[in-house]
PDB file of C-alpha atoms in Angstrom:
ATOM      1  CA  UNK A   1     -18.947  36.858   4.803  1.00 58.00           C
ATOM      2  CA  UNK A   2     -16.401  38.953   3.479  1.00 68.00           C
ATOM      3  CA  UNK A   3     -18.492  41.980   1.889  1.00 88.00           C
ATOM      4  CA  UNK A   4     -18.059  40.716  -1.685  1.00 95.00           C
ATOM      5  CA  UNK A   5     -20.799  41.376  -4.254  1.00 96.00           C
ATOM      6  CA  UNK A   6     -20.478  40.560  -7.966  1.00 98.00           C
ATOM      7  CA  UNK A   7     -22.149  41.650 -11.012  1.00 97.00           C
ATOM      8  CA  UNK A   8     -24.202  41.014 -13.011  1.00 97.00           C
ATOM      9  CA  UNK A   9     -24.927  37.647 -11.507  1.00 97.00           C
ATOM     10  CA  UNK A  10     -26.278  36.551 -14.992  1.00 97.00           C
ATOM     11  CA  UNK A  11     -25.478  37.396 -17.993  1.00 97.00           C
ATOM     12  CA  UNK A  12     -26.258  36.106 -21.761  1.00 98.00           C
ATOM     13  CA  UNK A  13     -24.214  37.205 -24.815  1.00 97.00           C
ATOM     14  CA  UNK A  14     -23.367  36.503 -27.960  1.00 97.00           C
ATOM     15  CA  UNK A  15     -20.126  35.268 -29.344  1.00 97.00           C
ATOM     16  CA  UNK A  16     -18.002  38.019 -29.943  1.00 97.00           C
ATOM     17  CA  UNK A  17     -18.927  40.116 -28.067  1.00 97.00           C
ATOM     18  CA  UNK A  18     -16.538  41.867 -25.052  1.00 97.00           C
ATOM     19  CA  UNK A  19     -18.134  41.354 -21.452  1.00 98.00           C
ATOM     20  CA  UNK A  20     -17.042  42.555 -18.211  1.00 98.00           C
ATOM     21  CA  UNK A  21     -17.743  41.187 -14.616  1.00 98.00           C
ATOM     22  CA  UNK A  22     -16.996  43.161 -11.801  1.00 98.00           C
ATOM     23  CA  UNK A  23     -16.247  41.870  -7.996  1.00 98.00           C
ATOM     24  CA  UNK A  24     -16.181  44.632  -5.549  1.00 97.00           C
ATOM     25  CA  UNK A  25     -15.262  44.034  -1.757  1.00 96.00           C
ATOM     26  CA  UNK A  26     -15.604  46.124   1.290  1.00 93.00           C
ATOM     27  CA  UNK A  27     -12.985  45.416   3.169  1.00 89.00           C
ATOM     28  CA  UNK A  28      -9.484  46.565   2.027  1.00 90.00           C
ATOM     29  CA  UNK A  29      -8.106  42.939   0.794  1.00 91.00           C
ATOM     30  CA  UNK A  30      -5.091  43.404  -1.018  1.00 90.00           C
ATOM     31  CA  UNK A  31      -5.464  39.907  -2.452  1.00 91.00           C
ATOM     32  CA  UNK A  32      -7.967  39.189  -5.446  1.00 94.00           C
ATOM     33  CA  UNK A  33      -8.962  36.107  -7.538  1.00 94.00           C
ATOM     34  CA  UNK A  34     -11.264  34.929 -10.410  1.00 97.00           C
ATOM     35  CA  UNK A  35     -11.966  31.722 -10.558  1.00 97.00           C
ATOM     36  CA  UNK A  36     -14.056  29.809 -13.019  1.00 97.00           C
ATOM     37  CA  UNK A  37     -15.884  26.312 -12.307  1.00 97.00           C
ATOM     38  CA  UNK A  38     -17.238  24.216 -14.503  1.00 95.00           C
ATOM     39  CA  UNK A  39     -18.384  20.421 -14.377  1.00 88.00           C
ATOM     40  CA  UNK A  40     -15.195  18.432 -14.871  1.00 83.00           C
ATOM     41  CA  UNK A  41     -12.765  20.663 -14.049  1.00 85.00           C
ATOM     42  CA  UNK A  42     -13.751  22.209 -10.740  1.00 87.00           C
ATOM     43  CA  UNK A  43     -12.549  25.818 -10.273  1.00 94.00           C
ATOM     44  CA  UNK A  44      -9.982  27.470 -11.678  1.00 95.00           C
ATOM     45  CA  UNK A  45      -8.004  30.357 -11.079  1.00 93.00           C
ATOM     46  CA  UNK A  46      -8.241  32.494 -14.211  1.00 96.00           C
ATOM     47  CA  UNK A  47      -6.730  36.112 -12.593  1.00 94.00           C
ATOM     48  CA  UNK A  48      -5.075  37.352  -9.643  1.00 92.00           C
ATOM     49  CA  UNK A  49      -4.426  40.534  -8.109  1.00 92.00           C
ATOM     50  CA  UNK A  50      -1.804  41.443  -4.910  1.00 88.00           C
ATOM     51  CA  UNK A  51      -2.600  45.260  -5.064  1.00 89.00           C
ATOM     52  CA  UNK A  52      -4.072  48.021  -7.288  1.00 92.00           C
ATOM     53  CA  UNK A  53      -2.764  47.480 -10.751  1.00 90.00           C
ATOM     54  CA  UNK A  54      -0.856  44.587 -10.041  1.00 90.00           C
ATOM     55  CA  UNK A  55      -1.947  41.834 -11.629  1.00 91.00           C
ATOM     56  CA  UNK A  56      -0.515  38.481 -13.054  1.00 90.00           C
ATOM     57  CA  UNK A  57      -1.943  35.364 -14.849  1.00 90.00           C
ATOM     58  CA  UNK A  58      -3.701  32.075 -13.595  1.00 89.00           C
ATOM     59  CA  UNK A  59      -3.740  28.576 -15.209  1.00 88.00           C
ATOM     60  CA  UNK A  60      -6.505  29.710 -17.417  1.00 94.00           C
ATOM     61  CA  UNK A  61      -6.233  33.349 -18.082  1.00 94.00           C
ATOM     62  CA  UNK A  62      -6.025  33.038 -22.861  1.00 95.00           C
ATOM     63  CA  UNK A  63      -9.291  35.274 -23.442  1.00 96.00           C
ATOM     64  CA  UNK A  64      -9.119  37.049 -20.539  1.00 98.00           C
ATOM     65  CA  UNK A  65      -7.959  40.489 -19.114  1.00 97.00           C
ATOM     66  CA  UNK A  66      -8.160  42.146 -15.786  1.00 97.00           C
ATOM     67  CA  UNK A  67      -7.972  45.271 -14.093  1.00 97.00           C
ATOM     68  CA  UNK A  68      -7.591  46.861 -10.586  1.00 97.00           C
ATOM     69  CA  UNK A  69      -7.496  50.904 -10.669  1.00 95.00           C
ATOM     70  CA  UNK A  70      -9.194  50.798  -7.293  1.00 95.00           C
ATOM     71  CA  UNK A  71      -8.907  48.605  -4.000  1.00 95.00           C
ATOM     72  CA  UNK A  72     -12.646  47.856  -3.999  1.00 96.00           C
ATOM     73  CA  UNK A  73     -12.640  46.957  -7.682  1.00 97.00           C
ATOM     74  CA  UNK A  74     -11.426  43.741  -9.614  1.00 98.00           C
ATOM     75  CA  UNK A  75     -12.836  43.289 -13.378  1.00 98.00           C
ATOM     76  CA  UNK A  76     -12.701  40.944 -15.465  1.00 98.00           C
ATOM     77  CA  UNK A  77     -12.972  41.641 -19.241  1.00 98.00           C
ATOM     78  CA  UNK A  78     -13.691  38.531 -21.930  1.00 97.00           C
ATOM     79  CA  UNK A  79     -12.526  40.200 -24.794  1.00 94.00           C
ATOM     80  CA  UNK A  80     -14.384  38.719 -27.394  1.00 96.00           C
ATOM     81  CA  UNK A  81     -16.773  36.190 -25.788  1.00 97.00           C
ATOM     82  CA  UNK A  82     -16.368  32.821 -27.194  1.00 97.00           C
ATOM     83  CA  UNK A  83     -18.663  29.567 -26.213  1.00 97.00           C
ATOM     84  CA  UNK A  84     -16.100  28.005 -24.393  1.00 97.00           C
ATOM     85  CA  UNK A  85     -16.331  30.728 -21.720  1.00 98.00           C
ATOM     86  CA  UNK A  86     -19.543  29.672 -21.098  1.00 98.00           C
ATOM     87  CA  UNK A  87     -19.136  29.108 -16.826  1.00 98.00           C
ATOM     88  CA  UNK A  88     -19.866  30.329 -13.810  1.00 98.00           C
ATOM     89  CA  UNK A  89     -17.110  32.958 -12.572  1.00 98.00           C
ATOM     90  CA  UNK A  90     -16.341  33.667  -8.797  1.00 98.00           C
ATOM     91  CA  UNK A  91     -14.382  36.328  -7.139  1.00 97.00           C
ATOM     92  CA  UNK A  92     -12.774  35.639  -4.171  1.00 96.00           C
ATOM     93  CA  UNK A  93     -10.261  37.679  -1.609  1.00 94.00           C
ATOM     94  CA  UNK A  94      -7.662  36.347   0.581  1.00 90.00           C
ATOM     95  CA  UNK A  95      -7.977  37.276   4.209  1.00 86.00           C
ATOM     96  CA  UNK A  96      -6.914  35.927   8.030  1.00 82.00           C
ATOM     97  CA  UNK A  97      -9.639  35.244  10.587  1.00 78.00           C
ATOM     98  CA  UNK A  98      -7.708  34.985  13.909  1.00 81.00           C
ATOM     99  CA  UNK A  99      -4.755  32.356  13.275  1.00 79.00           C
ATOM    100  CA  UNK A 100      -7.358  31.068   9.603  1.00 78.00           C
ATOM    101  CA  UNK A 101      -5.857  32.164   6.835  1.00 79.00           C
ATOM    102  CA  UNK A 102      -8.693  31.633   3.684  1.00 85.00           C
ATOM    103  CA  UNK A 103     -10.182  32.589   0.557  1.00 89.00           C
ATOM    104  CA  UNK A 104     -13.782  33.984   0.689  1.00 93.00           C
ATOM    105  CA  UNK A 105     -15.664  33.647  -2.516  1.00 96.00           C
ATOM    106  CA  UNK A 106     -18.242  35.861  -3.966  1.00 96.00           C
ATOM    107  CA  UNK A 107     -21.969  34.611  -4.682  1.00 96.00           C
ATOM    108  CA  UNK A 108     -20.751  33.953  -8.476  1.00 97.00           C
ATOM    109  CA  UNK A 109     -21.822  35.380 -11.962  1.00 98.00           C
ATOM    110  CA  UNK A 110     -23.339  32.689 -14.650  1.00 97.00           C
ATOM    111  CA  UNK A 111     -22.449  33.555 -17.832  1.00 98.00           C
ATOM    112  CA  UNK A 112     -23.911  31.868 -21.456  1.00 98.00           C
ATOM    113  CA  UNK A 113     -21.685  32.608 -24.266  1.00 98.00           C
ATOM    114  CA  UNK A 114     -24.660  31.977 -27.394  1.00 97.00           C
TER     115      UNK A 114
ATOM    116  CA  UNK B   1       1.884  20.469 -10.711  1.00 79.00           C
ATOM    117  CA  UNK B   2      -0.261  20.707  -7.548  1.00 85.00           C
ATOM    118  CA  UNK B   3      -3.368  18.241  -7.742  1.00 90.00           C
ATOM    119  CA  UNK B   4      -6.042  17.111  -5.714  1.00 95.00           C
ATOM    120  CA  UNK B   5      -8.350  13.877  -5.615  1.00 96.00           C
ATOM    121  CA  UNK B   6     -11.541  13.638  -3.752  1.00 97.00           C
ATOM    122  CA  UNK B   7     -13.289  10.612  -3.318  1.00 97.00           C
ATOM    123  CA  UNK B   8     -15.950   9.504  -3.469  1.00 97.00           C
ATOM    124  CA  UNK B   9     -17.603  11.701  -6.557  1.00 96.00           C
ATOM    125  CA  UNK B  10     -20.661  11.345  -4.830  1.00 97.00           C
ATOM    126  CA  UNK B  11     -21.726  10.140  -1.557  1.00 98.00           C
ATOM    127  CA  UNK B  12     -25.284   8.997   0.150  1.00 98.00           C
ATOM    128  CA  UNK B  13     -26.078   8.564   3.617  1.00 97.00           C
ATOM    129  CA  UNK B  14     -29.343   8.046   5.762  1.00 97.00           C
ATOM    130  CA  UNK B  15     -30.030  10.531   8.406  1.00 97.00           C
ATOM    131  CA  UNK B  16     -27.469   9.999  11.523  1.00 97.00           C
ATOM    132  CA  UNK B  17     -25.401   7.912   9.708  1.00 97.00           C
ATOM    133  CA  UNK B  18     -21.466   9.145  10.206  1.00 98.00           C
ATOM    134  CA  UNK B  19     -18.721   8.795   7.146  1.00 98.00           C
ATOM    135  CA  UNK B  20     -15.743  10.518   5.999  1.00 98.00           C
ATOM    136  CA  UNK B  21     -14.928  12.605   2.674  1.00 98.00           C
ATOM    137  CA  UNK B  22     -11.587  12.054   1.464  1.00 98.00           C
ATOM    138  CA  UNK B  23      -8.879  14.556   0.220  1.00 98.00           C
ATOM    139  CA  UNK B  24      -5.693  13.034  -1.477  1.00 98.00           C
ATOM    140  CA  UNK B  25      -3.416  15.625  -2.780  1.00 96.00           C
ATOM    141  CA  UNK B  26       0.301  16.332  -3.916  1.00 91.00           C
ATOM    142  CA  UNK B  27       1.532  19.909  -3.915  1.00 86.00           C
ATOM    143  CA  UNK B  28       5.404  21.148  -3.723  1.00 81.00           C
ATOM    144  CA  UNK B  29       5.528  22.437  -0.457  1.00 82.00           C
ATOM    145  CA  UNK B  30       2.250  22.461   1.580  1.00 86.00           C
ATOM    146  CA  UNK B  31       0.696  26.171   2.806  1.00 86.00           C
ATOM    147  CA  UNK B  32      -2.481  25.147   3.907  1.00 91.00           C
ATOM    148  CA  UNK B  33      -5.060  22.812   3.001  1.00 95.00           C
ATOM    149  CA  UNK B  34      -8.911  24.671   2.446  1.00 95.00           C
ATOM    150  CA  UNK B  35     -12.536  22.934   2.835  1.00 97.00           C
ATOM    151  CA  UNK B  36     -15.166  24.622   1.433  1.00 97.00           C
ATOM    152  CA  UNK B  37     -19.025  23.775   1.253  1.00 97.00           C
ATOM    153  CA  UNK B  38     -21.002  25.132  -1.772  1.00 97.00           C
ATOM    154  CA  UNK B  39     -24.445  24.891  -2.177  1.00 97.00           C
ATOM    155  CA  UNK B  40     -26.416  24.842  -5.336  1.00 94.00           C
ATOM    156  CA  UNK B  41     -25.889  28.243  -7.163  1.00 93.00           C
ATOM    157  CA  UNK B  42     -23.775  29.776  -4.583  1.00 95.00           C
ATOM    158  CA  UNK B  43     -20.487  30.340  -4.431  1.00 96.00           C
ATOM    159  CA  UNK B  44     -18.053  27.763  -1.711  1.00 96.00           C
ATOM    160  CA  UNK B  45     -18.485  28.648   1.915  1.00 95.00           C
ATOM    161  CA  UNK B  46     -15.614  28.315   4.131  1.00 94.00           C
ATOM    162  CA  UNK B  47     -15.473  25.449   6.614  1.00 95.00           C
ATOM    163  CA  UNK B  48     -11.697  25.063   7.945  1.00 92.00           C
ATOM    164  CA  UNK B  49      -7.732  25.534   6.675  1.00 93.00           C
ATOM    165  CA  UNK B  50      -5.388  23.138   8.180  1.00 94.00           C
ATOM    166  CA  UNK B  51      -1.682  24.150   7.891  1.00 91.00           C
ATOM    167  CA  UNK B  52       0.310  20.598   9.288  1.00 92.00           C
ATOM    168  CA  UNK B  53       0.279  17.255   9.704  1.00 94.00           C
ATOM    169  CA  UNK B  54      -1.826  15.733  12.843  1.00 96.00           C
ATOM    170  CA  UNK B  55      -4.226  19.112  12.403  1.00 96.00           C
ATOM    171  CA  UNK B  56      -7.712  19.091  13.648  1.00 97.00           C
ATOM    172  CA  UNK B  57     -10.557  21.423  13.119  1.00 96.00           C
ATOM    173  CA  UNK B  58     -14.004  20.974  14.398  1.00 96.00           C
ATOM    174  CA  UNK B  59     -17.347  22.873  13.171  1.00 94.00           C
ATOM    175  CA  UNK B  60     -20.407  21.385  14.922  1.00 95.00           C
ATOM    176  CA  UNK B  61     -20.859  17.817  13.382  1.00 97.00           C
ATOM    177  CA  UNK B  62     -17.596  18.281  10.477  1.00 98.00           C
ATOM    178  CA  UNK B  63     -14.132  17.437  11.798  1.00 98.00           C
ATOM    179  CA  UNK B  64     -11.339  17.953   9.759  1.00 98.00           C
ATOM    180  CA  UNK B  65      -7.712  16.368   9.613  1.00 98.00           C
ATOM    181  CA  UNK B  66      -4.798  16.351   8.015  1.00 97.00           C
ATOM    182  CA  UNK B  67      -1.507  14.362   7.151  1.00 95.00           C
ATOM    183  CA  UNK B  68       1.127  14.992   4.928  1.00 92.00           C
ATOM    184  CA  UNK B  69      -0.688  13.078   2.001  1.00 94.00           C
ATOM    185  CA  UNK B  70      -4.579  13.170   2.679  1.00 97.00           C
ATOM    186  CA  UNK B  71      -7.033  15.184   4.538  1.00 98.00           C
ATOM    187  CA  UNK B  72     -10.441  13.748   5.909  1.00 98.00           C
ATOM    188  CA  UNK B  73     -13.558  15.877   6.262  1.00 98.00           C
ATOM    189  CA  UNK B  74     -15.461  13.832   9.130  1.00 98.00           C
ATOM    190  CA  UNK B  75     -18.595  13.758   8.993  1.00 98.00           C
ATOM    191  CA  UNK B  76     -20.897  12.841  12.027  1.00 98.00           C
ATOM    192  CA  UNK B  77     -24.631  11.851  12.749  1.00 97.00           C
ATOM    193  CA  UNK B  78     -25.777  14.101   9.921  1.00 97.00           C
ATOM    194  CA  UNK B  79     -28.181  15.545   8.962  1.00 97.00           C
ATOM    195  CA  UNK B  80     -30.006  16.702   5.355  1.00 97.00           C
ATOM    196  CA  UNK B  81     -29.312  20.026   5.769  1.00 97.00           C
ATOM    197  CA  UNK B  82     -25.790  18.755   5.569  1.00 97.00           C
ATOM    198  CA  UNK B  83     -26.391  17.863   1.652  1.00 98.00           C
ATOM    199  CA  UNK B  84     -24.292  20.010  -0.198  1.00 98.00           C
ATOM    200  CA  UNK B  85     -20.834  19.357  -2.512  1.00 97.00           C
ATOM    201  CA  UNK B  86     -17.794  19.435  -0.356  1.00 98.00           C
ATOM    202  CA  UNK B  87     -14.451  21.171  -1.925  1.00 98.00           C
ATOM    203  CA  UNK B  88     -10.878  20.525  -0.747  1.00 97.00           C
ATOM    204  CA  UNK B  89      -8.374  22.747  -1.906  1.00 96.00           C
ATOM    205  CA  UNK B  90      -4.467  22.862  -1.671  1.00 93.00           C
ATOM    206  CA  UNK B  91      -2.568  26.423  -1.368  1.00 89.00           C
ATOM    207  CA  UNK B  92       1.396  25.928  -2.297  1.00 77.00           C
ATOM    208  CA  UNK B  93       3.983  28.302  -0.772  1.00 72.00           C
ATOM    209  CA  UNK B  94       4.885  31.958  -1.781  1.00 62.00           C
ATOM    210  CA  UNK B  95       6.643  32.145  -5.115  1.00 62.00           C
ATOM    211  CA  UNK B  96      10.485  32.231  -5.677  1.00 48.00           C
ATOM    212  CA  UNK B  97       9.784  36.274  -6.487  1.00 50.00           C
ATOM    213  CA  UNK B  98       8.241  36.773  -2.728  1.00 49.00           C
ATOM    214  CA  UNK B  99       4.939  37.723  -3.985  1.00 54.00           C
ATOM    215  CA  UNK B 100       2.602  35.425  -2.233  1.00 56.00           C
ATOM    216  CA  UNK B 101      -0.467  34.882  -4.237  1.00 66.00           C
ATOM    217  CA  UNK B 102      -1.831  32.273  -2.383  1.00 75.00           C
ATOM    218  CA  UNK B 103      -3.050  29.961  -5.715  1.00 81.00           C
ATOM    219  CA  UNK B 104      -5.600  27.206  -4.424  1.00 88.00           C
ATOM    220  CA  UNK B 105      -5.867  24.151  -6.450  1.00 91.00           C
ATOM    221  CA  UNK B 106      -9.043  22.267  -6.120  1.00 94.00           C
ATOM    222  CA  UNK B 107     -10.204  18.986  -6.620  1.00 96.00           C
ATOM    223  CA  UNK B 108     -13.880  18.149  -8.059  1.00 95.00           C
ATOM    224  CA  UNK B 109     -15.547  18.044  -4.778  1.00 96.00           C
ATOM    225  CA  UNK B 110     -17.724  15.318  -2.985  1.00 97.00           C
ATOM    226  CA  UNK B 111     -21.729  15.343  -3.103  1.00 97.00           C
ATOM    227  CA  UNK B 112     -23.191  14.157  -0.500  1.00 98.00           C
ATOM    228  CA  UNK B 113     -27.130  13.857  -0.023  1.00 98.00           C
ATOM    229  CA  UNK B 114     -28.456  13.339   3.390  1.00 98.00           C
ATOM    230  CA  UNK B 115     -31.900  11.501   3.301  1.00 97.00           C
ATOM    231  CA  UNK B 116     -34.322  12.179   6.188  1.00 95.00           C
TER     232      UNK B 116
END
């Protein structure tokens, strides 16, 4: 457990509409991810972030912005929500256990784009 | 392009009986290879990275190995609580810029169901 809470952890909308997730973490981790999973495709990285307000594109970020003013604090904004962001969205941190280096994933927000 | 194969898609055993998850993948330049467990409606749990060829991890009945084109998740005497989707993952090296964002690439897991 790496201290990471997300929210909301569900969440409908309507097309069009802008939503933003938050992940927030306890522990100082410079890296940050956003994933998305869905059947078929498995997860996918969406955002990353190395350090407060640096961030840089996935393999699926079109639709998608993030932000990182604060260590703690990695959103991720949908714009304008569209049906084919209908998914479940994890956050996840990057951190070394001993000689283990490994990504720790939040408990995951389900989002249904109407 | 990094990808990753897991086979089988889905995977049934009887209480006790061992087997083995398979991980095929093909990445440019190896970091580490992740396995994850995820249960229904929670995010992946963390089970073991292996970093090199001839690797071995071991978490009370999973064992873990590794060579330069596959990675086995053992899997022995389990039991139900052991049902669960099992994720393999691939993390390539640090960019050409030096910024290591440590990208995993998955692959679309392995269910297995345990029956008592």
């Amino acid at each position: 457990d790496a201290g990471i809470t997300q929210s909301p952890r569900h969440k409908v909308t309507e097309t069009g509409t802008p939503v933003t997730l938050r992940c927030h973490q306890t522990e100082n981790h410079r890296y940050m991810y956003w994933y998305r999973q869905d059947p078929g495709h498995g997860l996918r990285l969406i955002h990353y972030s190395y350090g407060v307000k640096d961030t840089d594109k996935g393999e699926v970020s079109d639709g998608y912005s993030v932000s990182r003013s604060k260590t703690e604090d990695f959103l991720l904004t949908l714009e304008s929500a569209t049906s084919s962001q209908t998914s479940v969205y994890f956050c996840a941190i990057s951190a070394w256990r001993g000689t283990q280096e490994t990504q720790y994933f939040g408990p995951g927000t389900r989002l249904l784009v109407l | 392009e990094d990808q990753v194969t897991q086979s089988p898609e889905a995977l049934r055993l009887q209480e006790g009986e061992s087997s083995s998850l398979n991980c095929s993948y093909t990445v440019s330049g190896l970091r580490g290879l992740f396995w994850y467990r995820q249960d229904p409606g929670k995010g992946p749990e963390f089970l073991f990275t292996l970093y090199s060829a001839g690797e071995e991890k071991e978490k009370e009945r999973l064992k873990a190995t590794l060579t330069k084109k596959e990675s086995f998740l053992h899997i022995t005497a389990p039991k139900p609580e052991d049902s669960a989707t099992y994720l393999c993952a691939v993390q390539a090296p640090k960019n050409a810029g030096g910024t290591s964002y440590g990208k995993l690439t998955f692959g679309q897991g392995t269910i297995l169901t345990v029956h008592p």
